[in-house]
PDB file of C-alpha atoms in Angstrom:
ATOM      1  CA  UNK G 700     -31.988  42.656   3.653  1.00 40.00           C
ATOM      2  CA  UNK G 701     -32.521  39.758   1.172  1.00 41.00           C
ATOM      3  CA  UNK G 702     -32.945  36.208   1.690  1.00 39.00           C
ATOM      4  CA  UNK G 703     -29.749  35.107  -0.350  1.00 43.00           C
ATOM      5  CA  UNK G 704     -27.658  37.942   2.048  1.00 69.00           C
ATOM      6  CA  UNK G 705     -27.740  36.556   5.091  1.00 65.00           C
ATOM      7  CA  UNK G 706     -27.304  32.838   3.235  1.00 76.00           C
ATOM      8  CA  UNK G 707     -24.333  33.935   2.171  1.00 88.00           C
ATOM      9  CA  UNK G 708     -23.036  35.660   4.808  1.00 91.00           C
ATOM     10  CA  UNK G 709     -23.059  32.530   6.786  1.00 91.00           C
ATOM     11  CA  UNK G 710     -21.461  30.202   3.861  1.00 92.00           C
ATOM     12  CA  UNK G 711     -18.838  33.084   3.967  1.00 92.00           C
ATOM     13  CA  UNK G 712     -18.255  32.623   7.754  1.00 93.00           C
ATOM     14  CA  UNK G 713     -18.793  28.890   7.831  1.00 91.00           C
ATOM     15  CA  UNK G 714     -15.791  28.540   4.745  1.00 87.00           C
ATOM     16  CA  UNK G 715     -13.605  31.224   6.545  1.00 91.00           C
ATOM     17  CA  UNK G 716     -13.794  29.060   9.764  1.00 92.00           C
ATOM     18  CA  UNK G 717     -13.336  26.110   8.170  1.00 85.00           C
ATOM     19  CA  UNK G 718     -10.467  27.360   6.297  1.00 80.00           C
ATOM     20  CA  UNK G 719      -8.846  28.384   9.710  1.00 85.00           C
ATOM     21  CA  UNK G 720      -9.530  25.199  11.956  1.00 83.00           C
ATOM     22  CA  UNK G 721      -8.094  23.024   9.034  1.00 74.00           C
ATOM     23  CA  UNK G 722      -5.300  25.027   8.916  1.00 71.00           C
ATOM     24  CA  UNK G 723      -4.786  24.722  12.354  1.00 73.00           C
ATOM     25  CA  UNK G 724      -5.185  28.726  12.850  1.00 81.00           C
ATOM     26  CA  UNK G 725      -7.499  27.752  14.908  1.00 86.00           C
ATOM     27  CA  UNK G 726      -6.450  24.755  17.041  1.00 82.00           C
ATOM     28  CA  UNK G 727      -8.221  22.752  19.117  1.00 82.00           C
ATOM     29  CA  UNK G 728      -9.965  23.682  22.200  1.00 87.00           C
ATOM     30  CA  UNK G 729      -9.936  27.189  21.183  1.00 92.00           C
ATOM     31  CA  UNK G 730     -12.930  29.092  22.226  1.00 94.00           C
ATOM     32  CA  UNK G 731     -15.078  30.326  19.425  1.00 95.00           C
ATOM     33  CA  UNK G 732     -16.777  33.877  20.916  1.00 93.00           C
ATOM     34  CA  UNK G 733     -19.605  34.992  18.436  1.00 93.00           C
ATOM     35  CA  UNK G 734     -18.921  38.529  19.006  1.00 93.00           C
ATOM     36  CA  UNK G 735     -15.422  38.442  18.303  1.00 93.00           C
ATOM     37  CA  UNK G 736     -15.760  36.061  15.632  1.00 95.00           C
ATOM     38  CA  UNK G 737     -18.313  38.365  13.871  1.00 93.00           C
ATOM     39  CA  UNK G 738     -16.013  41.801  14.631  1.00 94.00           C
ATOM     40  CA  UNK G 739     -13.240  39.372  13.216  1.00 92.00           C
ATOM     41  CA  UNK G 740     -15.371  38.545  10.282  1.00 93.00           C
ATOM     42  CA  UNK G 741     -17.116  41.790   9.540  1.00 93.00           C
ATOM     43  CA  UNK G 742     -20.474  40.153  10.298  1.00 93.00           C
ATOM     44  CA  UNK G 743     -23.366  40.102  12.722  1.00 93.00           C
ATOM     45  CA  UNK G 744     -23.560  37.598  15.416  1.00 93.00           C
ATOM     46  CA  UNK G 745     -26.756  35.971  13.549  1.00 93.00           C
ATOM     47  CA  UNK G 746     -24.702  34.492  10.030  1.00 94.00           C
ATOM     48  CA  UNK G 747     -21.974  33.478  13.057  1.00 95.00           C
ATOM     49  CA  UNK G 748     -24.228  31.695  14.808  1.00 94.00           C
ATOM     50  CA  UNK G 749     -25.271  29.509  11.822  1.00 95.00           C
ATOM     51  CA  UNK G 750     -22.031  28.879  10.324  1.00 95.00           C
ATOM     52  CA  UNK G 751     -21.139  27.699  13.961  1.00 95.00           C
ATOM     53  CA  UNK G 752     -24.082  25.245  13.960  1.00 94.00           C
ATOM     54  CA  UNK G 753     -22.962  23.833  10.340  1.00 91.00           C
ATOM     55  CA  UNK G 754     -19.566  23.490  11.445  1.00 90.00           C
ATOM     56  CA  UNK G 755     -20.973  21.684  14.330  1.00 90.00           C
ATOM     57  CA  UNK G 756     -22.827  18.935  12.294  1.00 85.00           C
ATOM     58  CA  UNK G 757     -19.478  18.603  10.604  1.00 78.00           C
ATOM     59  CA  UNK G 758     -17.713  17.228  13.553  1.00 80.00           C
ATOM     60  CA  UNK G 759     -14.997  20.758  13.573  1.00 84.00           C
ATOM     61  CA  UNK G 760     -16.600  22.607  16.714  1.00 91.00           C
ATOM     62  CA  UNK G 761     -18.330  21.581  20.195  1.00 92.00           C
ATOM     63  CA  UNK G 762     -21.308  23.617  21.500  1.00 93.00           C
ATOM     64  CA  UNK G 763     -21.629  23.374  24.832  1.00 88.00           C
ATOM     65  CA  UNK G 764     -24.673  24.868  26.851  1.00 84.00           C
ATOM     66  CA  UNK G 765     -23.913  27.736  28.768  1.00 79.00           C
ATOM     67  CA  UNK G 766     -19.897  27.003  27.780  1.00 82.00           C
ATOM     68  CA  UNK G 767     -20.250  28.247  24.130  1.00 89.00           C
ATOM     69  CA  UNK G 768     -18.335  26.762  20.980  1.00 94.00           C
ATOM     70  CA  UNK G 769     -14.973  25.371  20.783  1.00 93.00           C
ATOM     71  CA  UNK G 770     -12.816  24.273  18.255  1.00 91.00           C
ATOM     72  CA  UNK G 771     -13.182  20.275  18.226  1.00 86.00           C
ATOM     73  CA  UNK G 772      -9.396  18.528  20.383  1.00 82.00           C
ATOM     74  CA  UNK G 773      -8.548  15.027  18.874  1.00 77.00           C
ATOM     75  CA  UNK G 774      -6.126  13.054  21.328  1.00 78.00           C
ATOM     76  CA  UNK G 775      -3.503  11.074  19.682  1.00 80.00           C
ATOM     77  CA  UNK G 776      -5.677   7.878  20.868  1.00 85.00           C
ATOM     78  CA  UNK G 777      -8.055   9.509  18.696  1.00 82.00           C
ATOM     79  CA  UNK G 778      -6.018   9.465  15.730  1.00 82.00           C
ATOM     80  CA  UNK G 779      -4.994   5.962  16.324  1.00 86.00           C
ATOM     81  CA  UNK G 780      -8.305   4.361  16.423  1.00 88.00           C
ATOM     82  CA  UNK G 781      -9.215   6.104  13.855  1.00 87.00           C
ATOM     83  CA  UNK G 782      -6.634   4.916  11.693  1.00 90.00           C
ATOM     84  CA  UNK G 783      -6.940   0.965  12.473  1.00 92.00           C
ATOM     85  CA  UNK G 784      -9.927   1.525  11.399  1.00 92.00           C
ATOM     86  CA  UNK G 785      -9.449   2.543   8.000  1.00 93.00           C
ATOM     87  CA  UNK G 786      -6.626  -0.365   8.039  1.00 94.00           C
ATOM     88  CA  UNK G 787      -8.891  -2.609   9.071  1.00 94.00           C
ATOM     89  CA  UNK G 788     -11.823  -2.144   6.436  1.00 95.00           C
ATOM     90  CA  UNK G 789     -10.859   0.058   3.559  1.00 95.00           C
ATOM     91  CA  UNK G 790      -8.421  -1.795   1.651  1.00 97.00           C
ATOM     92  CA  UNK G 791     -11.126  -4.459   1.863  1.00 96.00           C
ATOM     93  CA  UNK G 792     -13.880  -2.129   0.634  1.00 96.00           C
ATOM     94  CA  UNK G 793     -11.494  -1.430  -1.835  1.00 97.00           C
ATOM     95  CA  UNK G 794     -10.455  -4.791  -3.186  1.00 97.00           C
ATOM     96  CA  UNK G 795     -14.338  -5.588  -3.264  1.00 96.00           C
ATOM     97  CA  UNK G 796     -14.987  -2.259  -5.954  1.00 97.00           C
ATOM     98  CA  UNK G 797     -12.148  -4.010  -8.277  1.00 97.00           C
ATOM     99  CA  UNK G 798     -15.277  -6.282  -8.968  1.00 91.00           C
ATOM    100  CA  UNK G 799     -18.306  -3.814  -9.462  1.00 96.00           C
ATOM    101  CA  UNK G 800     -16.577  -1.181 -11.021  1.00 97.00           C
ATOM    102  CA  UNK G 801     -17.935   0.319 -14.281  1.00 98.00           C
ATOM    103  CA  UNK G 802     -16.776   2.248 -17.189  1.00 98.00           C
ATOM    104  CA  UNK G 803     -18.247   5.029 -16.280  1.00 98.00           C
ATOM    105  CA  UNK G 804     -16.824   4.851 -12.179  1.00 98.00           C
ATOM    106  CA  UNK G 805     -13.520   4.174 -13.345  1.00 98.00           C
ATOM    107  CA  UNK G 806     -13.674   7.013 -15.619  1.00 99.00           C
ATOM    108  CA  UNK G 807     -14.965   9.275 -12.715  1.00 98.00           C
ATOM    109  CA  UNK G 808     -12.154   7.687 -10.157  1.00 99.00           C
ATOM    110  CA  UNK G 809      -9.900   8.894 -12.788  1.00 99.00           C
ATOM    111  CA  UNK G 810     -11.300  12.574 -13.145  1.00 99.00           C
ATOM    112  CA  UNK G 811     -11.027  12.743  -9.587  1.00 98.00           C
ATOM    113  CA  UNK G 812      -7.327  11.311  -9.405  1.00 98.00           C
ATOM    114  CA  UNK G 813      -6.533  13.335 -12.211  1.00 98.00           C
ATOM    115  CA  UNK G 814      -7.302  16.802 -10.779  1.00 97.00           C
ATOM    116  CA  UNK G 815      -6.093  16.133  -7.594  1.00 97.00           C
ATOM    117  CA  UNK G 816      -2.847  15.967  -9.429  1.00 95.00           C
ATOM    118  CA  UNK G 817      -3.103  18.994 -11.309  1.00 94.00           C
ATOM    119  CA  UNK G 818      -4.076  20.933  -7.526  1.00 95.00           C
ATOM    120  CA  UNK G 819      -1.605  19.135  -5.416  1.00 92.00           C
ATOM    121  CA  UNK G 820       1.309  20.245  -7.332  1.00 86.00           C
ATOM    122  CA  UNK G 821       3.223  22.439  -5.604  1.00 86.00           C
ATOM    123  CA  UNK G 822       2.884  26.051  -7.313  1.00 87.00           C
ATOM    124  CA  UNK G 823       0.386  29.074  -7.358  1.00 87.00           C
ATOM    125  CA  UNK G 824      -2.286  26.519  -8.583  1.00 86.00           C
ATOM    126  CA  UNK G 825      -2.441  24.319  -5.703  1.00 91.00           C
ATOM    127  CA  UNK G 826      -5.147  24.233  -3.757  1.00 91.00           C
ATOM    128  CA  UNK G 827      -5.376  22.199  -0.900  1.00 86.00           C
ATOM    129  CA  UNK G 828      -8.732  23.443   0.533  1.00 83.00           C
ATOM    130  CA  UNK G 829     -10.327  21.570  -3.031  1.00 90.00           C
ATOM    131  CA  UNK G 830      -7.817  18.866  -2.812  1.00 92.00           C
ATOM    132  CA  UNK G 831      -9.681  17.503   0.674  1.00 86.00           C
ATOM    133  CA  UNK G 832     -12.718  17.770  -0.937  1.00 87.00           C
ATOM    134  CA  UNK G 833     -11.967  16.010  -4.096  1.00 94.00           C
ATOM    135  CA  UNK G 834     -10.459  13.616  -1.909  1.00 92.00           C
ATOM    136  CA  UNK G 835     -13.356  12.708   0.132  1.00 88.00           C
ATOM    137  CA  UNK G 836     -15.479  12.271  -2.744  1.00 93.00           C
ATOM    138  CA  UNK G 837     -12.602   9.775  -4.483  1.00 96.00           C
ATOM    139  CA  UNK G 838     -12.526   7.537  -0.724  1.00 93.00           C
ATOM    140  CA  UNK G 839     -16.793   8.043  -0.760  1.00 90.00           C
ATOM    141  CA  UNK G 840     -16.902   6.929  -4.289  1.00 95.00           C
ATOM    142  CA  UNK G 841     -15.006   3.881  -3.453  1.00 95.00           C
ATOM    143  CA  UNK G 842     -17.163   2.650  -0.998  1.00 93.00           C
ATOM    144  CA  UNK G 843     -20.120   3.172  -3.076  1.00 95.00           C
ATOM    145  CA  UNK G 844     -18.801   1.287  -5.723  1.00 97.00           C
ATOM    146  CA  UNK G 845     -17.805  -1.533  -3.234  1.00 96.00           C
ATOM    147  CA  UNK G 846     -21.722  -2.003  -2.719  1.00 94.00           C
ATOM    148  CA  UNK G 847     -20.894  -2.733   1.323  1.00 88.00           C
ATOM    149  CA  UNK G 848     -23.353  -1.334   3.150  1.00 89.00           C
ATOM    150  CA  UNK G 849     -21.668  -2.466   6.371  1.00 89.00           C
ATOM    151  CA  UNK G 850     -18.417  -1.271   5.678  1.00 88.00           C
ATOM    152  CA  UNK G 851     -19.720   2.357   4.455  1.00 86.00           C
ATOM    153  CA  UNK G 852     -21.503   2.506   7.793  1.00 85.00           C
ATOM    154  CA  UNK G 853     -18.683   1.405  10.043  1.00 85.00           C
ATOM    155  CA  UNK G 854     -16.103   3.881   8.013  1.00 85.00           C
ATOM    156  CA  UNK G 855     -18.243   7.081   7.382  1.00 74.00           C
ATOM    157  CA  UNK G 856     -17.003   8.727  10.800  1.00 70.00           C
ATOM    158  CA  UNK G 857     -13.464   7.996  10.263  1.00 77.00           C
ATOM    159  CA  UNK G 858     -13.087   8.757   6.710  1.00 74.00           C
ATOM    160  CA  UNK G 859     -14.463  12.310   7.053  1.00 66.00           C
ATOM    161  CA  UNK G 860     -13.271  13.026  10.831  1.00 71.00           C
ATOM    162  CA  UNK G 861     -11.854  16.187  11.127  1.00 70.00           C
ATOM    163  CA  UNK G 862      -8.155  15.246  11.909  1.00 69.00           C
ATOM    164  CA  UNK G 863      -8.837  13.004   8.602  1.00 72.00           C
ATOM    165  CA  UNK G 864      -9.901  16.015   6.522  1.00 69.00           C
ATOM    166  CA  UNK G 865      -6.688  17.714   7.971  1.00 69.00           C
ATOM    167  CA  UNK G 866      -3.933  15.705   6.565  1.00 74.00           C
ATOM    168  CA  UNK G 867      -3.095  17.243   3.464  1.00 76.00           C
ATOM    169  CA  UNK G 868      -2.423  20.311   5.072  1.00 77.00           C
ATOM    170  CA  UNK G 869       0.230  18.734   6.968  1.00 82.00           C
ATOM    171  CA  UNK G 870       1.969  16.920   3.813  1.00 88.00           C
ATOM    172  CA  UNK G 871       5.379  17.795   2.479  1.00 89.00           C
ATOM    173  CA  UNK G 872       5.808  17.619  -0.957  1.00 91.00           C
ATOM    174  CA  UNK G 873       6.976  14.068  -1.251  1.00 93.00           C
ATOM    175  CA  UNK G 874       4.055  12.537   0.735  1.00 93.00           C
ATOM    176  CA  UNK G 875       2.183  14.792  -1.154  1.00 94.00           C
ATOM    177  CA  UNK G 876       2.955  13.414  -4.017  1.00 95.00           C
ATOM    178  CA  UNK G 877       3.562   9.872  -2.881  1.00 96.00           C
ATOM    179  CA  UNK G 878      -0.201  10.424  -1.473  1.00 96.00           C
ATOM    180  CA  UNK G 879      -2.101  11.303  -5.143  1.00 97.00           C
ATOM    181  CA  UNK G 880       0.034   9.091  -6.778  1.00 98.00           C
ATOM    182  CA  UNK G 881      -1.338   6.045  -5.184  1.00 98.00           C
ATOM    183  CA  UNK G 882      -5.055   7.453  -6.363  1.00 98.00           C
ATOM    184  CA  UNK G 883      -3.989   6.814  -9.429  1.00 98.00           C
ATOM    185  CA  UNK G 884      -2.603   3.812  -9.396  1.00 99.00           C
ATOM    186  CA  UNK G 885      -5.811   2.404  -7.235  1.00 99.00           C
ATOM    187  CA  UNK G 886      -7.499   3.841 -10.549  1.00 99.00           C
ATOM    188  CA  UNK G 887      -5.408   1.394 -12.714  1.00 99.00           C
ATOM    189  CA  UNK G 888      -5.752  -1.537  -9.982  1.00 99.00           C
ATOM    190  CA  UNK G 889      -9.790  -1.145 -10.707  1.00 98.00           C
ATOM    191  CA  UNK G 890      -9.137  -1.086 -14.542  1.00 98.00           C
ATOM    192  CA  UNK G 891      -7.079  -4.446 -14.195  1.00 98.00           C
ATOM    193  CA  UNK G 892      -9.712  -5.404 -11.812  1.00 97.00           C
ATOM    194  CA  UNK G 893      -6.809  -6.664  -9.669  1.00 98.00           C
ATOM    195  CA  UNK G 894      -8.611  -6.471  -5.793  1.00 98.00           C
ATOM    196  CA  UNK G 895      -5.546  -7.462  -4.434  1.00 98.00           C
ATOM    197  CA  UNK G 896      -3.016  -4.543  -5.966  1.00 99.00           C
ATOM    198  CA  UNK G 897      -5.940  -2.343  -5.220  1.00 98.00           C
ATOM    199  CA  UNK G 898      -5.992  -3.410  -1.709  1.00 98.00           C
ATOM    200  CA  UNK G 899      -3.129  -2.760  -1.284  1.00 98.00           C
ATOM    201  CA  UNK G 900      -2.071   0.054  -3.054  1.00 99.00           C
ATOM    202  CA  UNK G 901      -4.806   1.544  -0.066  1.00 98.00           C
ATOM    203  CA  UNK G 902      -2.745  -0.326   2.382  1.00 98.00           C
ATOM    204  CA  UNK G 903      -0.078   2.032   1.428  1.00 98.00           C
ATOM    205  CA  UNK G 904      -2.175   5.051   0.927  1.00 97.00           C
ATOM    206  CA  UNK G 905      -3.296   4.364   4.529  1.00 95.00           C
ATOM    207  CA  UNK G 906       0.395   4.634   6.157  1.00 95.00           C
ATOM    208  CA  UNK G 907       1.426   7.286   4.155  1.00 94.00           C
ATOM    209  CA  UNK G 908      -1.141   9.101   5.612  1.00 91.00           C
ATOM    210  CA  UNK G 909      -0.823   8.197   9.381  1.00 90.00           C
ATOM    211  CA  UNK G 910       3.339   8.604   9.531  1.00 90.00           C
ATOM    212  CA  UNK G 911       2.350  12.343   8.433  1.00 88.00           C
ATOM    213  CA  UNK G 912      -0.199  12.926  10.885  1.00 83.00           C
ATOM    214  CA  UNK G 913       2.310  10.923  13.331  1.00 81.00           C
ATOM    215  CA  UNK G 914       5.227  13.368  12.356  1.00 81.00           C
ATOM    216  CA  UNK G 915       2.605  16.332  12.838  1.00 72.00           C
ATOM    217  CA  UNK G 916       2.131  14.659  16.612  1.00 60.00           C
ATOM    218  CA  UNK G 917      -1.475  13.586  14.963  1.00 43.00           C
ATOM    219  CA  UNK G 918      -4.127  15.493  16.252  1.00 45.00           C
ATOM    220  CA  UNK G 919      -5.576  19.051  15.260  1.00 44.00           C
ATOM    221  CA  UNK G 920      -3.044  21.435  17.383  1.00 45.00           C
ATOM    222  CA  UNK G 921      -4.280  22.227  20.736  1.00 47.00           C
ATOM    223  CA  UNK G 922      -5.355  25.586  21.721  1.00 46.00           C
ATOM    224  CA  UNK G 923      -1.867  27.607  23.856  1.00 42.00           C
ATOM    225  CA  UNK G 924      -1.626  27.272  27.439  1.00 37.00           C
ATOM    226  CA  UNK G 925      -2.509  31.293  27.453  1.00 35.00           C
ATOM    227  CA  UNK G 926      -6.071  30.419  26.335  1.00 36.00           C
ATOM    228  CA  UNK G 927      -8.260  29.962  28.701  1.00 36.00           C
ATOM    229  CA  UNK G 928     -10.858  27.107  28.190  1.00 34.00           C
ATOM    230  CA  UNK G 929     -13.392  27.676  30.673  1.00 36.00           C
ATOM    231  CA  UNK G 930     -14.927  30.841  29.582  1.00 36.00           C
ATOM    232  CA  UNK G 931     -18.136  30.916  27.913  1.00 33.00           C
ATOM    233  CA  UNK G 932     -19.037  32.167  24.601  1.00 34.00           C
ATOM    234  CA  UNK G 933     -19.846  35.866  24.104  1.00 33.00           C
TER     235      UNK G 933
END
């Protein structure tokens, strides 16, 4: 077998996983068995293995010694913290990129805003999967722009924590909507180089995004009382 085989047998397992634990197929607390995950999957344990390690360094699943993988839980707590967090510092990361921004980052903020739209619509072209990652990279450009070290630092966990990366799976299609449209108005904040509408245009971004997660009870669903959480991992 090739080197590129196995590589790719463990992207496909580590997207397929991903896919499902986003979803909320997989909820949390779930155990994560390599041999049924690789029957599952069509796969050997090996590529299983790896895209369980990945996923790991991505905050989505626990390995435990001797207890195996599991599905990361997130507590409502969790979700709270994590959002007066963002509160806290991103509208002001935000309002301080209103000042640095160039040309050429506005005009990327836009790409980004831009297809988001075109994905998020409801319709055989929407894909949500590449919405959260377009998103991320809008929220990481932001902060890069913003030049604050401090603030990047303090926010990277909660900006891309798992529950975070979640949300738009849990959207309707008005806070869907609601939810890309203010990327595009932050977009035209930056172009007036207006910090303060740009603040708080995230402001709003911010709640939009915790009442869903609220009205979804907030956290990455919880494995069924049938599954039992104590075995260890095949």
């Amino acid at each position: 077998m090739s080197e590129a085989t196995p590589r790719r047998a463990s992207e496909r397992a580590q997207t397929a996983l991903r896919e499902q634990i986003l979803s909320g197929d997989l909820p949390g607390g779930t155990r994560l068995g390599e041999v049924e995950l690789a029957e599952r999957l069509g796969l050997s344990r090996t590529p299983v293995r790896e895209a369980l390690s990945r996923l790991a360094a991505e905050g989505l699943v626990e390995l435990h010694a001797h207890r195996g993988a599991r599905v990361t839980e997130f507590t409502e707590t969790d979700l709270e913290d994590i959002f007066d967090v963002r509160r806290a510092l991103e509208p002001r990361a935000t309002e301080r990129a209103a000042g640095r921004a160039s040309t050429a980052d506005l005009d990327e903020l836009d790409a980004l805003a831009q297809e988001m739209l075109a994905i998020g619509s409801p319709g055989p072209g929407q894909d949500l999967d590449r919405l959260v990652e377009l998103n991320q990279r809008f929220h990481a450009r932001l902060l890069e722009i913003a030049a604050a070290p401090t603030l990047t630092a303090a926010l990277a966990g909660v900006v891309h924590a798992p529950v975070v990366l979640r949300t738009f799976h849990s959207y309707d299609a008005a806070s869907l909507a609601r939810s890309l449209a203010h990327h595009v108005e932050i977009v035209a904040a930056l172009r007036a180089g207006d910090g303060g509408w740009a603040a708080a245009v995230m402001v709003s971004h911010l709640a939009n995004a915790r009442a869903v997660m609220t009205a979804a009870r907030g956290v990455l669903p919880t494995a069924p009382s049938g599954v039992n959480r104590n075995d260890g991992c095949s």
